[in-house]
Coordinates of C-alpha atoms and ligand atoms in Angstrom, one line a residue:
X74 CA 24.7 21.3 -9.6
X75 CA 22.8 19.6 -12.4
X76 CA 20.3 21.4 -14.5
X77 CA 17.7 20.4 -17.2
X78 CA 17.7 21.7 -20.7
X79 CA 14.2 21.5 -22.3
X80 CA 13.3 22.4 -25.9
X81 CA 9.6 23.0 -26.5
X82 CA 6.9 22.8 -27.5
X83 CA 6.1 19.1 -27.6
X84 CA 3.1 16.8 -27.4
X85 CA 3.6 13.8 -25.1
X86 CA 2.7 10.4 -26.4
X87 CA 3.2 6.9 -25.2
X88 CA 3.3 4.9 -22.0
X89 CA 4.9 5.8 -18.7
X90 CA 5.2 3.6 -15.5
X91 CA 4.9 5.2 -12.1
X92 CA 7.4 4.6 -9.4
X93 CA 6.8 3.7 -5.7
X94 CA 5.4 6.5 -3.5
X95 CA 8.1 8.6 -1.7
X96 CA 5.6 9.7 1.0
X97 CA 4.5 6.1 1.7
X98 CA 8.0 4.7 1.7
X99 CA 9.5 7.2 4.2
X100 CA 7.2 6.3 7.1
X101 CA 7.6 2.6 6.4
X102 CA 11.4 2.9 6.5
X103 CA 11.2 4.7 9.9
X104 CA 8.7 2.1 11.2
X105 CA 11.3 -0.6 10.7
X106 CA 12.9 0.7 13.9
X107 CA 9.9 -0.5 15.9
X108 CA 10.6 -4.1 14.9
X109 CA 14.2 -4.4 15.9
X110 CA 14.5 -6.9 13.0
X111 CA 14.8 -7.5 9.3
X112 CA 12.1 -5.7 7.2
X113 CA 11.7 -5.8 3.4
X114 CA 10.1 -3.1 1.3
X115 CA 9.4 -3.5 -2.4
X116 CA 8.8 -1.0 -5.1
X117 CA 11.2 1.4 -3.6
X118 CA 12.1 4.3 -5.9
X119 CA 15.8 5.4 -6.3
X120 CA 15.4 8.9 -5.0
X121 CA 17.6 11.3 -3.1
X122 CA 15.1 11.1 -0.2
X123 CA 15.5 7.3 -0.2
X124 CA 19.2 7.7 0.2
X125 CA 18.8 10.4 2.9
X126 CA 16.5 8.1 4.9
X127 CA 19.0 5.2 4.4
X128 CA 21.8 7.5 5.7
X129 CA 19.7 8.6 8.7
X130 CA 18.9 5.0 9.6
X131 CA 22.6 4.1 9.2
X132 CA 23.5 6.9 11.7
X133 CA 21.1 5.2 14.1
X134 CA 22.8 1.8 13.6
X135 CA 20.1 0.5 11.2
X136 CA 21.7 -0.8 8.0
X137 CA 19.9 -1.1 4.7
X138 CA 20.5 -2.2 1.2
X139 CA 18.6 -1.1 -1.9
X140 CA 18.8 -3.5 -4.8
X141 CA 16.4 -3.6 -7.8
X142 CA 13.8 -1.6 -6.0
X143 CA 13.9 -3.9 -2.9
X144 CA 15.0 -2.4 0.3
X145 CA 16.2 -4.7 3.1
X146 CA 16.5 -3.0 6.4
X147 CA 18.2 -4.5 9.4
X148 CA 17.0 -2.7 12.5
X149 CA 18.5 -5.2 15.0
X150 CA 21.5 -2.9 15.9
X151 CA 20.0 0.4 16.9
X152 CA 22.9 2.1 18.7
X153 CA 22.2 5.8 18.5
X154 CA 19.1 7.9 19.1
X155 CA 20.0 11.1 17.5
X156 CA 18.9 12.4 14.1
X157 CA 21.4 15.1 13.3
X158 CA 20.7 18.6 11.9
X159 CA 22.6 17.9 8.6
X160 CA 20.2 15.2 7.6
X161 CA 17.0 16.7 9.0
X162 CA 17.6 20.0 7.2
X163 CA 17.7 18.2 3.8
X164 CA 14.6 16.1 4.5
X165 CA 11.9 17.1 7.0
X166 CA 10.5 13.6 7.1
X167 CA 13.5 12.7 9.2
X168 CA 11.3 13.5 12.1
X169 CA 9.5 10.2 11.4
X170 CA 12.2 8.4 13.5
X171 CA 11.0 10.3 16.6
X172 CA 7.9 8.2 17.3
X173 CA 9.5 4.8 16.8
X174 CA 12.7 5.6 18.8
X175 CA 10.7 6.8 21.8
X176 CA 8.2 4.0 21.6
X177 CA 10.8 1.2 21.4
X178 CA 13.9 2.6 23.1
X179 CA 12.4 5.3 25.4
X180 CA 14.6 8.1 24.0
X181 CA 15.2 10.2 20.9
X182 CA 17.0 13.3 20.0
X183 CA 15.9 14.8 16.6
X184 CA 17.0 18.1 15.2
X185 CA 14.1 20.5 15.0
X186 CA 13.1 20.8 11.3
X187 CA 13.2 24.5 10.2
X188 CA 10.8 26.3 7.9
X189 CA 10.8 25.6 4.2
X190 CA 10.5 27.6 1.0
X191 CA 6.8 27.8 1.3
X192 CA 6.2 28.6 5.0
X193 CA 7.0 27.8 8.6
X194 CA 5.8 24.2 8.6
X195 CA 5.5 23.6 12.4
X196 CA 5.8 20.2 14.1
X197 CA 3.8 21.2 17.2
X198 CA 1.2 18.5 16.6
X199 CA 3.8 15.7 16.5
X200 CA 5.1 16.9 19.8
X201 CA 1.7 17.4 21.4
X202 CA 0.7 13.9 20.4
X203 CA 3.8 12.3 21.8
X204 CA 3.4 14.4 25.0
X205 CA -0.2 13.2 25.3
X206 CA 1.2 9.6 25.1
X207 CA 3.4 10.4 28.1
X208 CA 6.7 11.4 26.5
X209 CA 8.7 14.0 28.3
X210 CA 9.7 16.5 25.5
X211 CA 12.2 19.3 25.8
X212 CA 13.7 21.5 23.1
X213 CA 17.4 22.2 23.6
X214 CA 20.0 23.7 21.3
X215 CA 17.7 23.2 18.3
X216 CA 17.0 19.6 19.1
X217 CA 13.8 17.8 20.2
X218 CA 14.8 15.7 23.2
X219 CA 12.1 13.0 23.9
X220 CA 12.1 10.5 26.7
X221 CA 9.6 8.0 28.1
X222 CA 9.8 4.9 30.4
X223 CA 6.7 3.6 28.6
X224 CA 4.1 5.3 26.6
X225 CA 0.4 5.2 27.6
X226 CA -2.6 5.1 25.2
X227 CA -4.8 8.2 25.2
X228 CA -7.2 10.2 23.1
X229 CA -5.6 12.7 20.8
X230 CA -7.6 15.3 18.8
X231 CA -5.5 16.8 16.0
X232 CA -6.5 20.5 15.3
X233 CA -5.3 19.8 11.7
X234 CA -5.3 16.4 10.0
X235 CA -1.5 16.5 9.6
X236 CA 0.0 13.5 7.8
X237 CA 3.3 13.7 9.6
X238 CA 1.7 14.0 13.1
X239 CA -0.6 11.1 12.3
X240 CA 2.3 9.0 11.2
X241 CA 4.4 9.8 14.3
X242 CA 1.5 9.2 16.7
X243 CA 0.6 5.8 15.1
X244 CA 4.2 4.6 15.3
X245 CA 4.4 5.6 18.9
X246 CA 1.0 4.3 19.9
X247 CA 1.5 0.8 18.5
X248 CA 3.9 0.0 21.4
X249 CA 2.1 2.0 24.1
X250 CA 0.1 0.5 27.0
X251 CA -3.6 0.5 26.2
X252 CA -5.7 2.2 23.6
X253 CA -5.0 5.4 21.6
X254 CA -7.7 7.1 19.6
X255 CA -6.6 9.8 17.1
X256 CA -9.5 12.1 16.1
X257 CA -9.3 14.2 13.0
X258 CA -6.5 11.9 11.7
X259 CA -5.1 12.3 8.3
X260 CA -6.8 10.1 5.7
X261 CA -4.1 10.0 3.1
X262 CA -3.3 6.6 1.4
X263 CA 0.2 6.8 2.9
X264 CA -1.4 6.5 6.4
X265 CA -3.4 3.4 5.3
X266 CA -0.1 1.9 4.0
X267 CA 1.7 2.4 7.2
X268 CA -1.2 0.9 9.2
X269 CA -1.3 -2.1 6.9
X270 CA 2.4 -2.8 7.1
X271 CA 2.4 -2.5 10.9
X272 CA -0.6 -4.8 11.1
X273 CA 1.3 -7.5 9.2
X274 CA 3.9 -7.1 12.1
X275 CA 1.1 -7.7 14.7
X276 CA -0.1 -4.1 15.4
X277 CA -3.7 -3.7 16.3
X278 CA -5.0 -0.7 14.4
X279 CA -8.5 0.2 13.1
X280 CA -10.0 3.0 11.2
X281 CA -7.0 3.9 9.0
X282 CA -8.2 5.9 6.0
X283 CA -10.9 7.5 8.1
X284 CA -10.6 10.5 10.5
X285 CA -10.8 8.2 13.6
X286 CA -7.9 5.8 14.1
X287 CA -7.9 3.4 17.1
X288 CA -4.7 1.7 18.1
X289 CA -4.5 -1.0 20.8
X290 CA -0.9 -1.1 22.0
X291 CA 0.9 -4.4 21.7
X292 CA 4.1 -5.8 23.4
X293 CA 6.1 -6.0 20.1
X294 CA 6.0 -5.4 16.4
X295 CA 7.4 -8.2 14.3
X296 CA 9.5 -7.4 11.3
X297 CA 7.3 -6.8 8.2
X298 CA 7.5 -7.0 4.4
X299 CA 5.5 -4.6 2.4
X300 CA 5.1 -3.5 -1.2
X301 CA 4.9 0.3 -1.5
X302 CA 1.9 1.8 -3.4
X303 CA 2.5 3.8 -6.7
X304 CA 3.2 7.5 -6.2
X305 CA -0.1 9.4 -6.6
X306 CA 1.7 12.7 -7.1
X307 CA 3.9 11.4 -9.9
X308 CA 0.7 9.9 -11.4
X309 CA -1.0 13.3 -11.3
X310 CA 2.1 15.0 -12.7
X311 CA 2.2 12.9 -15.8
X312 CA -1.6 13.2 -16.2
X313 CA -1.2 17.0 -16.0
X314 CA 1.7 16.9 -18.5
X315 CA -0.5 15.0 -21.0
X316 CA -3.2 17.6 -20.6
X317 CA -0.9 20.6 -20.9
X318 CA 0.8 19.3 -24.0
X319 CA -2.4 18.2 -25.7
X320 CA -0.9 14.7 -25.8
X321 CA -2.1 11.1 -25.2
X322 CA -0.4 9.3 -22.4
X323 CA -1.1 5.9 -20.9
X324 CA 0.1 5.9 -17.2
X325 CA 0.7 2.4 -16.0
X326 CA 1.5 0.9 -12.5
X327 CA -0.7 3.6 -10.9
X328 CA -3.7 3.8 -8.6
X329 CA -6.3 6.0 -10.2
X330 CA -8.5 5.7 -7.1
X331 CA -5.8 7.7 -5.2
X332 CA -6.0 10.7 -7.6
X333 CA -9.8 11.1 -8.1
X334 CA -9.7 14.8 -7.3
X335 CA -6.9 15.4 -9.8
X336 CA -8.7 13.4 -12.5
X337 CA -11.9 15.4 -11.8
X338 CA -10.1 18.7 -12.4
X339 CA -8.2 17.6 -15.5
X340 CA -11.5 16.3 -16.9
X341 CA -13.0 19.7 -16.3
X342 CA -10.1 21.1 -18.3
X343 CA -11.4 19.1 -21.3
X344 CA -9.2 16.0 -21.0
X345 CA -10.6 12.6 -21.9
X346 CA -9.6 10.2 -19.1
X347 CA -10.1 6.5 -19.0
X348 CA -9.1 4.5 -15.9
X349 CA -8.8 0.9 -15.0
X350 CA -7.7 -0.4 -11.6
X351 CA -4.0 0.3 -12.4
X352 CA -3.8 2.4 -15.5
X353 CA -4.9 5.9 -16.6
X354 CA -5.2 6.9 -20.2
X355 CA -5.2 10.7 -20.5
X356 CA -5.8 12.5 -23.8
X357 CA -5.4 16.3 -23.6
X358 CA -7.7 18.9 -25.3
X359 CA -6.3 21.2 -28.0
X360 CA -6.3 23.9 -25.2
X361 CA -7.3 23.5 -21.6
X362 CA -10.5 25.0 -20.3
X363 CA -10.1 27.1 -17.1
X364 CA -11.0 25.5 -13.8
X365 CA -11.1 26.7 -10.2
X366 CA -9.2 24.7 -7.6
X367 CA -9.0 24.7 -3.8
X368 CA -6.3 22.4 -2.3
X369 CA -7.2 20.5 0.8
X370 CA -6.6 17.3 2.8
X371 CA -7.1 13.9 1.2
X372 CA -9.4 13.1 -0.6
X373 CA -9.5 16.8 -1.7
X374 CA -7.2 18.2 -4.3
X375 CA -3.6 17.7 -3.1
X376 CA -1.4 20.7 -2.4
X377 CA 1.4 18.6 -3.9
X378 CA -0.4 19.0 -7.3
X379 CA -1.1 22.7 -7.1
X380 CA 2.0 23.9 -8.9
X381 CA 1.6 21.3 -11.8
X382 CA -2.0 22.3 -12.2
X383 CA -1.1 25.9 -12.3
X384 CA 1.3 25.2 -15.1
X385 CA -1.6 23.6 -17.0
X386 CA -3.9 26.6 -16.4
X387 CA -1.2 29.0 -17.7
X388 CA -2.4 28.1 -21.2
X389 CA -6.1 27.8 -20.5
X390 CA -8.8 29.5 -22.5
X391 CA -9.7 32.0 -19.7
X392 CA -9.1 32.7 -16.0
X393 CA -8.8 30.1 -13.2
X394 CA -8.6 30.7 -9.5
X395 CA -6.4 28.5 -7.2
X396 CA -6.9 28.7 -3.5
X397 CA -4.1 27.1 -1.4
X398 CA -5.7 26.0 1.8
X399 CA -2.9 23.8 3.2
X400 CA 0.2 25.9 2.8
X401 CA -1.0 29.5 2.1
X402 CA 2.5 30.7 0.9
X403 CA 3.2 27.8 -1.4
X404 CA 3.6 29.9 -4.6
X405 CA 7.4 30.0 -5.1
X406 CA 6.8 28.7 -8.6
X407 CA 4.8 31.7 -9.6
X408 CA 7.6 34.1 -10.4
X409 CA 9.3 31.4 -12.4
X410 CA 6.2 30.7 -14.4
X411 CA 5.9 34.4 -15.0
X412 CA 9.4 34.4 -16.6
X413 CA 7.9 32.1 -19.3
X414 CA 5.2 34.7 -20.0
X415 CA 2.4 33.3 -17.7
X416 CA -0.1 35.8 -16.3
X417 CA -0.6 35.0 -12.6
X418 CA -1.7 37.3 -9.9
X419 CA -1.3 36.2 -6.2
X420 CA -3.1 37.8 -3.3
X421 CA -2.5 35.9 0.0
X422 CA -3.4 32.3 -0.6
X423 CA -5.3 33.0 -3.8
X424 CA -3.8 32.9 -7.3
X425 CA -5.6 34.0 -10.4
X426 CA -4.2 32.5 -13.5
X427 CA -5.2 34.1 -16.8
X428 CA -4.5 31.8 -19.7
X429 CA -2.1 33.1 -22.4
X430 CA -1.8 31.9 -26.0
X431 CA 1.8 30.8 -25.7
X432 CA 4.8 30.6 -23.3
X433 CA 8.4 31.3 -24.2
X434 CA 11.4 29.4 -23.0
X435 CA 13.6 31.1 -20.3
X436 CA 16.1 30.2 -17.6
X437 CA 14.4 29.0 -14.5
X438 CA 15.1 28.1 -10.9
X439 CA 13.6 25.1 -9.1
X440 CA 12.6 25.8 -5.5
X441 CA 11.0 22.6 -4.2
X442 CA 10.1 19.2 -5.4
X443 CA 6.7 19.8 -6.9
X444 CA 7.4 23.4 -8.0
X445 CA 10.2 22.0 -10.1
X446 CA 8.0 19.5 -11.8
X447 CA 5.6 22.3 -12.7
X448 CA 8.6 24.1 -14.3
X449 CA 9.3 21.1 -16.4
X450 CA 5.7 20.9 -17.5
X451 CA 5.7 24.6 -18.5
X452 CA 9.1 24.1 -20.2
X453 CA 7.6 21.3 -22.3
X454 CA 5.1 23.7 -23.9
X455 CA 7.2 26.9 -23.9
X456 CA 8.6 27.8 -27.3
X457 CA 12.4 27.5 -27.4
X458 CA 14.8 26.6 -24.8
X459 CA 14.3 26.5 -21.0
X460 CA 17.1 25.7 -18.6
X461 CA 16.0 24.7 -15.1
X462 CA 18.6 25.2 -12.4
X463 CA 18.8 23.5 -9.0
X464 CA 17.1 20.3 -10.1
X465 CA 18.4 18.5 -7.0
X466 CA 14.9 19.3 -5.6
X467 CA 13.3 17.2 -8.3
X468 CA 15.7 14.3 -7.7
X469 CA 14.4 14.2 -4.1
X470 CA 11.0 13.1 -5.3
X471 CA 10.9 11.9 -8.9
X472 CA 12.8 8.8 -10.1
X473 CA 14.5 9.2 -13.5
X474 CA 12.0 11.9 -14.5
X475 CA 13.9 13.0 -17.6
X476 CA 14.2 9.5 -19.0
X477 CA 10.4 9.1 -18.5
X478 CA 9.7 12.3 -20.3
X479 CA 12.1 11.5 -23.1
X480 CA 10.3 8.2 -23.6
X481 CA 7.1 10.2 -24.1
X482 CA 8.7 12.3 -26.8
X483 CA 10.0 15.3 -24.9
X484 CA 13.3 17.0 -25.7
X485 CA 14.8 17.2 -22.2
X486 CA 18.3 16.5 -21.0
X487 CA 20.3 16.7 -17.9
X488 CA 23.4 18.8 -17.9
X489 CA 25.9 17.7 -15.3
X490 CA 27.8 20.7 -13.9
Ligands
LIG647 C1 3.1 15.8 4.0 C2 3.9 15.5 2.7 C3 4.0 16.7 1.8 C4 2.6 17.3 1.6 C5 1.9 17.6 2.9 C6 0.4 18.0 2.8 C7 5.4 13.7 3.4 C8 6.8 13.3 3.6 N1 5.2 15.0 3.0 O1 3.9 16.7 4.7 O2 4.5 16.4 0.6 O3 2.7 18.6 1.0 O4 1.8 16.3 3.7 O5 -0.3 17.1 2.0 O6 4.5 12.9 3.4 N2 0.8 21.4 10.6 C9 0.8 22.0 11.9 N3 1.4 21.4 12.9 C10 2.1 20.3 12.8 C11 2.1 19.6 11.5 C12 1.4 20.2 10.5 O7 0.2 23.0 12.0 O8 2.7 19.8 13.7 C13 0.0 22.0 9.5 C14 1.0 22.4 8.4 O9 1.5 23.7 8.6 C15 0.0 22.3 7.2 C16 -0.9 21.1 7.5 O10 -0.8 20.9 8.9 O11 -0.8 23.4 7.0 C17 -0.6 19.8 6.8 O12 0.8 19.5 7.1 P1 1.2 17.9 7.2 O13 0.1 17.1 6.7 O14 1.8 17.7 8.5 O15 2.4 17.9 6.1 P2 3.7 17.0 6.2 O16 3.3 15.7 6.9 O17 4.8 17.8 6.7

């Protein structure tokens, strides 16, 4: 298992380009199943999750080739309807094949995703949505078994604006008979992307990006080509790194309009931030000011930036409060940050971070994608050496992250073991 060796402290300087968005790409890859044809996706990052989704599609009979960031998917030969446990357990988003398989082929068998490091993460809303559309759903031997002659449009009210459930319901509803309305739909940019791509394939969708999405079912979805948006969480991660290290970083190929809540909090920390349509120039303060944060659904502060923001606040000039509203247990990075000397007290879903003058390098363990990027950030400012183990988590969601940090002046290297 590879690890990262980081020597701090450092001040990041220079330019970094953001890769395509993992969470926008995964639904688009699954949506190719709806077309039964040849789809092309551009700006595809070379991530472990990309390879996992390619493997899953391959198991279903859908071949794909990734070359120079362009993914060509041939969905004309779907021959299996089962997403096996071995793949689903490494990537929960495997459940995205459920909606398209049922909608186009009338059947799907997908291993039930388990919990994860930060909580139970249920999929009940995905299943409720598909049931409401007329699918017969049973759980047997740890698998979701879904069947339907034909899906029928209906009104679905989500009790939580779940990204995953919204994705699955949209993909199922585009081929259903009649009109589906999703109330309290997720408003994340990844949903808008999915709707836009499906619309180029002839889908009839309105209201994406709002809480009410209306879908008129069509007979078929034509193969589509789409360029994936830049990753907003990677953008936020580099912006946070610039602030924490008191550096000056120009983030290019990004969408500042997708990270307004993050920009707002980093500005409150004392950062100077200048944005254009596709660039973000972030200059960190000598030392961050404390800020209070509550995570929430888009456009609120993203839970996927909570760990990185906590790393920033570890060195703040005072106490900050972080309330995790989306995943109340998502604090696996806290004991690791404490190993560097951070002062963090967690009570339920609330963390109080009391800024310290300095952090000290230590051996650390990555626990999930975003928690691991927070450990890198903290390692960049900790004095001395930090070794981060289990970095396969970070490879799931960040493309060439160490190369990007090295280019910005960090002393970080990958140790192959
Ligand atoms: C997606 C992102 C993940 C991010 C999360 C929240 C992908 C591949 N992953 O995950 O990085 O952290 O959004 O922004 O895009 N819920 C239910 N029942 C369900 C589904 C969800 O109760 O059936 C709850 C969850 O427990 C959570 C909330 O809804 O509290 C949001 O989860 P959801 O938006 O579904 O997250 P994911 O789509 O799994």
